[in-house]
PDB file of C-alpha atoms in Angstrom:
ATOM      1  CA  MET N   1       0.000   0.000   0.000  1.00 29.00           C
ATOM      2  CA  ASN N   2       1.195   3.502  -0.794  1.00 30.00           C
ATOM      3  CA  VAL N   3       1.520   5.250   2.571  1.00 31.00           C
ATOM      4  CA  GLU N   4       1.523   8.736   1.053  1.00 31.00           C
ATOM      5  CA  SER N   5      -1.787   8.273  -0.740  1.00 31.00           C
ATOM      6  CA  GLY N   6      -3.368   6.123   1.950  1.00 32.00           C
ATOM      7  CA  HIS N   7      -2.584   8.476   4.840  1.00 32.00           C
ATOM      8  CA  SER N   8      -2.693  11.991   3.484  1.00 32.00           C
ATOM      9  CA  HIS N   9      -2.973  13.518   6.978  1.00 32.00           C
ATOM     10  CA  PHE N  10       0.697  12.658   7.578  1.00 32.00           C
ATOM     11  CA  SER N  11       3.124  15.325   6.447  1.00 38.00           C
ATOM     12  CA  ARG N  12       5.253  14.614   3.391  1.00 37.00           C
ATOM     13  CA  PRO N  13       8.534  14.820   5.375  1.00 39.00           C
ATOM     14  CA  ILE N  14       7.290  11.967   7.566  1.00 40.00           C
ATOM     15  CA  VAL N  15       6.280   9.925   4.543  1.00 39.00           C
ATOM     16  CA  ARG N  16       9.668  10.506   2.905  1.00 41.00           C
ATOM     17  CA  MET N  17      11.395   9.437   6.109  1.00 42.00           C
ATOM     18  CA  CYS N  18       9.450   6.171   6.163  1.00 47.00           C
ATOM     19  CA  HIS N  19      10.175   5.454   2.495  1.00 47.00           C
ATOM     20  CA  GLY N  20      13.818   6.430   2.812  1.00 50.00           C
ATOM     21  CA  ARG N  21      14.834   3.781   5.322  1.00 50.00           C
ATOM     22  CA  PRO N  22      17.062   0.942   4.030  1.00 44.00           C
ATOM     23  CA  SER N  23      14.423  -1.585   5.016  1.00 49.00           C
ATOM     24  CA  PHE N  24      10.921  -0.301   4.424  1.00 46.00           C
ATOM     25  CA  PRO N  25       9.059  -0.600   7.731  1.00 51.00           C
ATOM     26  CA  SER N  26       5.639  -2.089   8.124  1.00 57.00           C
ATOM     27  CA  LEU N  27       2.722   0.287   7.859  1.00 54.00           C
ATOM     28  CA  PHE N  28       2.158   0.080  11.613  1.00 49.00           C
ATOM     29  CA  THR N  29       5.773   0.936  12.363  1.00 53.00           C
ATOM     30  CA  CYS N  30       5.601   3.894  10.007  1.00 52.00           C
ATOM     31  CA  ILE N  31       2.402   5.157  11.636  1.00 47.00           C
ATOM     32  CA  SER N  32       3.969   4.761  15.082  1.00 47.00           C
ATOM     33  CA  VAL N  33       7.025   6.756  14.026  1.00 46.00           C
ATOM     34  CA  ALA N  34       4.823   9.425  12.498  1.00 47.00           C
ATOM     35  CA  LEU N  35       2.737   9.789  15.649  1.00 46.00           C
ATOM     36  CA  ASP N  36       5.878  10.039  17.785  1.00 47.00           C
ATOM     37  CA  ILE N  37       7.086  12.887  15.589  1.00 47.00           C
ATOM     38  CA  LEU N  38       3.728  14.669  15.689  1.00 49.00           C
ATOM     39  CA  VAL N  39       3.616  14.469  19.490  1.00 51.00           C
ATOM     40  CA  SER N  40       7.139  15.904  19.681  1.00 55.00           C
ATOM     41  CA  MET N  41       5.973  18.840  17.546  1.00 84.00           C
ATOM     42  CA  ILE N  42       3.449  19.738  20.276  1.00 94.00           C
ATOM     43  CA  ARG N  43       5.387  19.642  23.530  1.00 96.00           C
ATOM     44  CA  ASN N  44       3.216  22.052  25.524  1.00 98.00           C
ATOM     45  CA  ILE N  45      -0.335  23.318  25.073  1.00 98.00           C
ATOM     46  CA  ALA N  46      -1.646  26.488  26.671  1.00 98.00           C
ATOM     47  CA  VAL N  47      -5.090  25.970  28.145  1.00 98.00           C
ATOM     48  CA  PHE N  48      -7.318  29.015  28.598  1.00 98.00           C
ATOM     49  CA  CYS N  49     -10.265  28.479  30.928  1.00 98.00           C
ATOM     50  CA  ALA N  50     -12.350  29.877  33.764  1.00 97.00           C
ATOM     51  CA  SER N  51     -11.426  30.557  37.365  1.00 95.00           C
ATOM     52  CA  ALA N  52     -14.942  29.253  38.099  1.00 96.00           C
ATOM     53  CA  SER N  53     -16.237  25.708  37.651  1.00 97.00           C
ATOM     54  CA  GLY N  54     -19.492  26.689  35.968  1.00 97.00           C
ATOM     55  CA  ALA N  55     -23.098  25.724  36.558  1.00 97.00           C
ATOM     56  CA  ASN N  56     -22.978  22.471  34.582  1.00 97.00           C
ATOM     57  CA  PRO N  57     -20.809  19.579  35.879  1.00 98.00           C
ATOM     58  CA  VAL N  58     -19.895  18.727  32.268  1.00 98.00           C
ATOM     59  CA  TYR N  59     -17.441  21.643  32.180  1.00 98.00           C
ATOM     60  CA  ARG N  60     -15.441  20.300  35.108  1.00 98.00           C
ATOM     61  CA  ALA N  61     -15.572  16.767  33.699  1.00 98.00           C
ATOM     62  CA  SER N  62     -14.236  17.973  30.353  1.00 98.00           C
ATOM     63  CA  ALA N  63     -11.462  19.946  32.042  1.00 98.00           C
ATOM     64  CA  GLU N  64     -10.416  16.791  33.898  1.00 98.00           C
ATOM     65  CA  GLU N  65     -10.512  14.771  30.683  1.00 98.00           C
ATOM     66  CA  LEU N  66      -8.384  17.349  28.885  1.00 98.00           C
ATOM     67  CA  GLY N  67      -5.757  17.397  31.652  1.00 98.00           C
ATOM     68  CA  ARG N  68      -5.497  13.597  31.572  1.00 98.00           C
ATOM     69  CA  ALA N  69      -5.444  13.460  27.777  1.00 98.00           C
ATOM     70  CA  LEU N  70      -2.520  15.874  27.577  1.00 98.00           C
ATOM     71  CA  ALA N  71      -0.566  14.127  30.329  1.00 98.00           C
ATOM     72  CA  THR N  72      -0.999  10.653  28.808  1.00 97.00           C
ATOM     73  CA  ARG N  73       0.340  12.034  25.513  1.00 96.00           C
ATOM     74  CA  ASN N  74       3.340  13.507  27.335  1.00 97.00           C
ATOM     75  CA  ILE N  75       2.190  17.034  26.492  1.00 98.00           C
ATOM     76  CA  GLY N  76       2.753  19.689  29.126  1.00 98.00           C
ATOM     77  CA  VAL N  77      -0.050  21.962  30.284  1.00 98.00           C
ATOM     78  CA  VAL N  78       0.670  25.692  30.267  1.00 98.00           C
ATOM     79  CA  TYR N  79      -2.015  27.590  32.126  1.00 98.00           C
ATOM     80  CA  GLY N  80      -2.708  30.631  34.279  1.00 97.00           C
ATOM     81  CA  GLY N  81      -1.238  29.170  37.470  1.00 97.00           C
ATOM     82  CA  SER N  82      -4.419  29.410  39.526  1.00 96.00           C
ATOM     83  CA  ASN N  83      -5.709  27.074  42.221  1.00 96.00           C
ATOM     84  CA  VAL N  84      -9.410  27.705  41.568  1.00 96.00           C
ATOM     85  CA  GLY N  85     -12.104  26.756  39.066  1.00 97.00           C
ATOM     86  CA  LEU N  86     -11.517  24.927  35.813  1.00 98.00           C
ATOM     87  CA  MET N  87      -7.907  26.119  35.895  1.00 98.00           C
ATOM     88  CA  LYS N  88      -7.293  24.054  39.023  1.00 98.00           C
ATOM     89  CA  THR N  89      -9.223  21.113  37.572  1.00 98.00           C
ATOM     90  CA  VAL N  90      -7.097  20.915  34.407  1.00 98.00           C
ATOM     91  CA  ALA N  91      -3.857  21.251  36.366  1.00 98.00           C
ATOM     92  CA  GLU N  92      -4.646  18.639  38.986  1.00 98.00           C
ATOM     93  CA  ALA N  93      -5.973  16.147  36.444  1.00 98.00           C
ATOM     94  CA  ALA N  94      -2.716  16.423  34.507  1.00 98.00           C
ATOM     95  CA  LEU N  95      -0.640  16.099  37.674  1.00 98.00           C
ATOM     96  CA  ALA N  96      -2.632  13.038  38.783  1.00 98.00           C
ATOM     97  CA  ALA N  97      -1.755  11.441  35.430  1.00 98.00           C
ATOM     98  CA  LYS N  98       1.929  12.241  36.040  1.00 98.00           C
ATOM     99  CA  GLY N  99       1.968  15.098  33.554  1.00 98.00           C
ATOM    100  CA  LYS N 100       3.913  18.361  33.512  1.00 98.00           C
ATOM    101  CA  VAL N 101       2.060  21.528  34.484  1.00 98.00           C
ATOM    102  CA  ILE N 102       3.529  24.999  33.983  1.00 98.00           C
ATOM    103  CA  GLY N 103       1.699  27.868  35.652  1.00 98.00           C
ATOM    104  CA  VAL N 104       2.161  31.521  34.758  1.00 98.00           C
ATOM    105  CA  ILE N 105       0.555  33.999  37.133  1.00 97.00           C
ATOM    106  CA  PRO N 106       0.916  37.739  37.804  1.00 96.00           C
ATOM    107  CA  GLU N 107       2.053  38.979  41.201  1.00 95.00           C
ATOM    108  CA  VAL N 108      -1.315  40.533  41.984  1.00 92.00           C
ATOM    109  CA  LEU N 109      -2.990  37.108  41.937  1.00 92.00           C
ATOM    110  CA  VAL N 110      -0.236  35.542  44.028  1.00 91.00           C
ATOM    111  CA  HIS N 111      -0.955  38.191  46.663  1.00 84.00           C
ATOM    112  CA  LEU N 112      -4.627  37.194  46.558  1.00 86.00           C
ATOM    113  CA  GLU N 113      -3.520  33.636  47.441  1.00 78.00           C
ATOM    114  CA  VAL N 114      -4.932  31.915  44.370  1.00 92.00           C
ATOM    115  CA  ALA N 115      -1.604  30.608  43.001  1.00 95.00           C
ATOM    116  CA  HIS N 116      -1.168  26.835  42.722  1.00 96.00           C
ATOM    117  CA  HIS N 117       2.090  25.959  44.494  1.00 96.00           C
ATOM    118  CA  GLY N 118       1.886  22.212  43.830  1.00 97.00           C
ATOM    119  CA  ILE N 119       2.543  22.255  40.088  1.00 98.00           C
ATOM    120  CA  THR N 120       5.722  21.404  38.169  1.00 98.00           C
ATOM    121  CA  GLU N 121       6.727  25.024  37.504  1.00 98.00           C
ATOM    122  CA  LEU N 122       5.220  28.296  38.702  1.00 97.00           C
ATOM    123  CA  HIS N 123       6.342  31.484  36.979  1.00 97.00           C
ATOM    124  CA  VAL N 124       5.360  34.785  38.582  1.00 97.00           C
ATOM    125  CA  THR N 125       5.195  37.789  36.265  1.00 97.00           C
ATOM    126  CA  SER N 126       4.946  41.500  36.992  1.00 96.00           C
ATOM    127  CA  THR N 127       1.866  42.142  34.833  1.00 95.00           C
ATOM    128  CA  MET N 128      -0.988  40.407  33.034  1.00 94.00           C
ATOM    129  CA  HIS N 129       0.633  41.359  29.718  1.00 95.00           C
ATOM    130  CA  THR N 130       3.904  39.611  30.532  1.00 97.00           C
ATOM    131  CA  ARG N 131       1.914  36.631  31.797  1.00 97.00           C
ATOM    132  CA  LYS N 132       0.193  36.173  28.429  1.00 96.00           C
ATOM    133  CA  ALA N 133       3.413  36.727  26.506  1.00 96.00           C
ATOM    134  CA  LEU N 134       5.207  34.021  28.521  1.00 97.00           C
ATOM    135  CA  MET N 135       2.321  31.578  28.110  1.00 98.00           C
ATOM    136  CA  GLY N 136       2.382  32.190  24.374  1.00 96.00           C
ATOM    137  CA  GLU N 137       6.139  31.683  24.254  1.00 96.00           C
ATOM    138  CA  LYS N 138       6.013  28.362  26.111  1.00 97.00           C
ATOM    139  CA  ALA N 139       3.062  26.901  24.191  1.00 98.00           C
ATOM    140  CA  ASP N 140       3.097  25.075  20.866  1.00 97.00           C
ATOM    141  CA  ALA N 141      -0.706  25.225  20.565  1.00 97.00           C
ATOM    142  CA  PHE N 142      -3.690  26.752  22.353  1.00 98.00           C
ATOM    143  CA  ILE N 143      -6.973  25.308  23.633  1.00 98.00           C
ATOM    144  CA  ALA N 144      -9.804  27.358  25.111  1.00 98.00           C
ATOM    145  CA  LEU N 145     -12.297  25.687  27.427  1.00 98.00           C
ATOM    146  CA  PRO N 146     -15.444  27.484  28.626  1.00 98.00           C
ATOM    147  CA  GLY N 147     -14.651  30.671  30.494  1.00 98.00           C
ATOM    148  CA  GLY N 148     -15.394  34.358  30.928  1.00 97.00           C
ATOM    149  CA  PHE N 149     -13.753  37.674  30.035  1.00 97.00           C
ATOM    150  CA  GLY N 150     -10.205  36.461  30.766  1.00 96.00           C
ATOM    151  CA  THR N 151     -10.600  33.368  28.603  1.00 98.00           C
ATOM    152  CA  PHE N 152     -12.164  35.371  25.764  1.00 98.00           C
ATOM    153  CA  GLU N 153      -9.391  37.940  25.898  1.00 97.00           C
ATOM    154  CA  GLU N 154      -6.642  35.280  25.837  1.00 97.00           C
ATOM    155  CA  LEU N 155      -8.313  33.457  22.955  1.00 98.00           C
ATOM    156  CA  PHE N 156      -8.820  36.520  20.789  1.00 98.00           C
ATOM    157  CA  GLU N 157      -5.333  37.808  21.444  1.00 97.00           C
ATOM    158  CA  VAL N 158      -3.647  34.651  20.141  1.00 98.00           C
ATOM    159  CA  LEU N 159      -6.041  34.674  17.182  1.00 98.00           C
ATOM    160  CA  ALA N 160      -5.065  38.274  16.440  1.00 98.00           C
ATOM    161  CA  TRP N 161      -1.371  37.375  16.759  1.00 96.00           C
ATOM    162  CA  HIS N 162      -1.896  34.514  14.300  1.00 97.00           C
ATOM    163  CA  SER N 163      -3.713  36.727  11.789  1.00 97.00           C
ATOM    164  CA  LEU N 164      -0.775  39.169  11.983  1.00 97.00           C
ATOM    165  CA  LYS N 165       1.672  36.273  11.442  1.00 96.00           C
ATOM    166  CA  ILE N 166       3.312  36.803  14.835  1.00 95.00           C
ATOM    167  CA  HIS N 167       2.956  33.046  15.305  1.00 96.00           C
ATOM    168  CA  ALA N 168       1.553  30.081  13.359  1.00 96.00           C
ATOM    169  CA  LYS N 169       0.493  27.850  16.249  1.00 97.00           C
ATOM    170  CA  PRO N 170      -2.855  26.032  16.117  1.00 97.00           C
ATOM    171  CA  ILE N 171      -5.722  27.478  18.162  1.00 98.00           C
ATOM    172  CA  LEU N 172      -8.706  25.367  19.155  1.00 98.00           C
ATOM    173  CA  LEU N 173     -11.999  26.163  20.851  1.00 98.00           C
ATOM    174  CA  LEU N 174     -13.310  23.257  22.925  1.00 98.00           C
ATOM    175  CA  ASN N 175     -17.039  23.861  22.539  1.00 98.00           C
ATOM    176  CA  ILE N 176     -18.263  21.726  25.422  1.00 98.00           C
ATOM    177  CA  ASN N 177     -22.037  21.396  25.662  1.00 97.00           C
ATOM    178  CA  GLY N 178     -22.412  24.015  22.916  1.00 98.00           C
ATOM    179  CA  PHE N 179     -21.040  26.678  25.276  1.00 98.00           C
ATOM    180  CA  TYR N 180     -19.573  28.716  22.409  1.00 98.00           C
ATOM    181  CA  ASN N 181     -22.333  28.226  19.812  1.00 98.00           C
ATOM    182  CA  LYS N 182     -23.494  31.840  19.970  1.00 98.00           C
ATOM    183  CA  LEU N 183     -19.927  33.143  19.849  1.00 98.00           C
ATOM    184  CA  LEU N 184     -19.237  31.075  16.748  1.00 98.00           C
ATOM    185  CA  ALA N 185     -22.428  32.364  15.148  1.00 98.00           C
ATOM    186  CA  PHE N 186     -21.292  35.914  15.923  1.00 98.00           C
ATOM    187  CA  LEU N 187     -17.931  35.282  14.247  1.00 98.00           C
ATOM    188  CA  ASP N 188     -19.769  34.058  11.159  1.00 98.00           C
ATOM    189  CA  TYR N 189     -21.876  37.238  11.277  1.00 98.00           C
ATOM    190  CA  CYS N 190     -18.656  39.271  11.405  1.00 98.00           C
ATOM    191  CA  VAL N 191     -17.561  37.566   8.190  1.00 98.00           C
ATOM    192  CA  THR N 192     -20.931  38.275   6.545  1.00 98.00           C
ATOM    193  CA  GLU N 193     -20.658  41.941   7.523  1.00 98.00           C
ATOM    194  CA  GLY N 194     -17.160  42.219   6.088  1.00 98.00           C
ATOM    195  CA  MET N 195     -15.475  42.816   9.438  1.00 98.00           C
ATOM    196  CA  LEU N 196     -13.586  39.525   9.598  1.00 98.00           C
ATOM    197  CA  LYS N 197     -11.761  37.884   6.721  1.00 98.00           C
ATOM    198  CA  PRO N 198     -12.880  34.301   6.022  1.00 98.00           C
ATOM    199  CA  LYS N 199      -9.260  33.109   6.119  1.00 98.00           C
ATOM    200  CA  ASN N 200      -8.873  34.562   9.623  1.00 98.00           C
ATOM    201  CA  ARG N 201     -12.195  33.076  10.745  1.00 98.00           C
ATOM    202  CA  ASP N 202     -10.830  29.708   9.636  1.00 97.00           C
ATOM    203  CA  LEU N 203      -7.838  30.029  11.970  1.00 98.00           C
ATOM    204  CA  LEU N 204     -10.065  28.939  14.849  1.00 98.00           C
ATOM    205  CA  LEU N 205     -10.431  25.177  15.065  1.00 98.00           C
ATOM    206  CA  VAL N 206     -13.545  23.946  16.877  1.00 98.00           C
ATOM    207  CA  ALA N 207     -14.104  20.618  18.617  1.00 98.00           C
ATOM    208  CA  ASP N 208     -17.001  19.295  20.670  1.00 97.00           C
ATOM    209  CA  SER N 209     -14.965  16.720  22.583  1.00 97.00           C
ATOM    210  CA  VAL N 210     -11.470  16.259  23.960  1.00 98.00           C
ATOM    211  CA  GLU N 211     -10.839  13.320  21.631  1.00 97.00           C
ATOM    212  CA  ASP N 212     -11.786  15.399  18.589  1.00 97.00           C
ATOM    213  CA  ALA N 213      -9.651  18.285  19.864  1.00 97.00           C
ATOM    214  CA  MET N 214      -6.554  16.080  20.070  1.00 96.00           C
ATOM    215  CA  ALA N 215      -7.159  14.679  16.587  1.00 95.00           C
ATOM    216  CA  GLN N 216      -7.602  18.135  15.041  1.00 96.00           C
ATOM    217  CA  LEU N 217      -4.495  19.569  16.684  1.00 94.00           C
ATOM    218  CA  PHE N 218      -2.273  16.720  15.536  1.00 90.00           C
ATOM    219  CA  GLU N 219      -3.718  16.925  12.033  1.00 91.00           C
ATOM    220  CA  SER N 220      -3.090  20.676  11.924  1.00 89.00           C
ATOM    221  CA  VAL N 221       0.615  20.327  12.735  1.00 85.00           C
ATOM    222  CA  SER N 222       1.069  17.495  10.250  1.00 80.00           C
ATOM    223  CA  ALA N 223      -0.524  19.337   7.328  1.00 70.00           C
TER     224      ALA N 223
END
């Protein structure tokens, strides 16, 4: 079977690597190698989410699932460093699965005693702006769970950075329980009204489940 035509979601460099070996590996070996490479391309993912747990238990359950999913794939969690809400849930789920968790929090929140001191790394910044810059620097991709103003602001900033070609990292909205349906409809309205370019609207990946989110992110970096 031709691996390149049969598995178009693998990048061509990976396919060439598999074909270029002295002894052509089995298809399963080639796929395993390819997946190892894709995982190494995403070492850390920044997770934007609420400092509240929300009214529906599904939000907390999804945050736990995401933390475990990243840890089991040996992907570090980069997050806002807080010990409350969905932020705490993601961090502790990843830690429980023996994952790496990097928190980035501004001094003002440390003084309010909401910093999580049990994570792998805790970076304290002087301002909210430097916090977001450091999170962006450490992350290879971004996922937004349900949240409020802070989550929206973080999401739209990395989208704006991408549209300005400041970075080319994948950005995904985890639309749990249809939480972001109205926001997505508004973005489509912005396109209709000529305020948002279709190509920039398409920068935002959308998934309804953690499993789908992982699949889309790995496909995006292998394209």
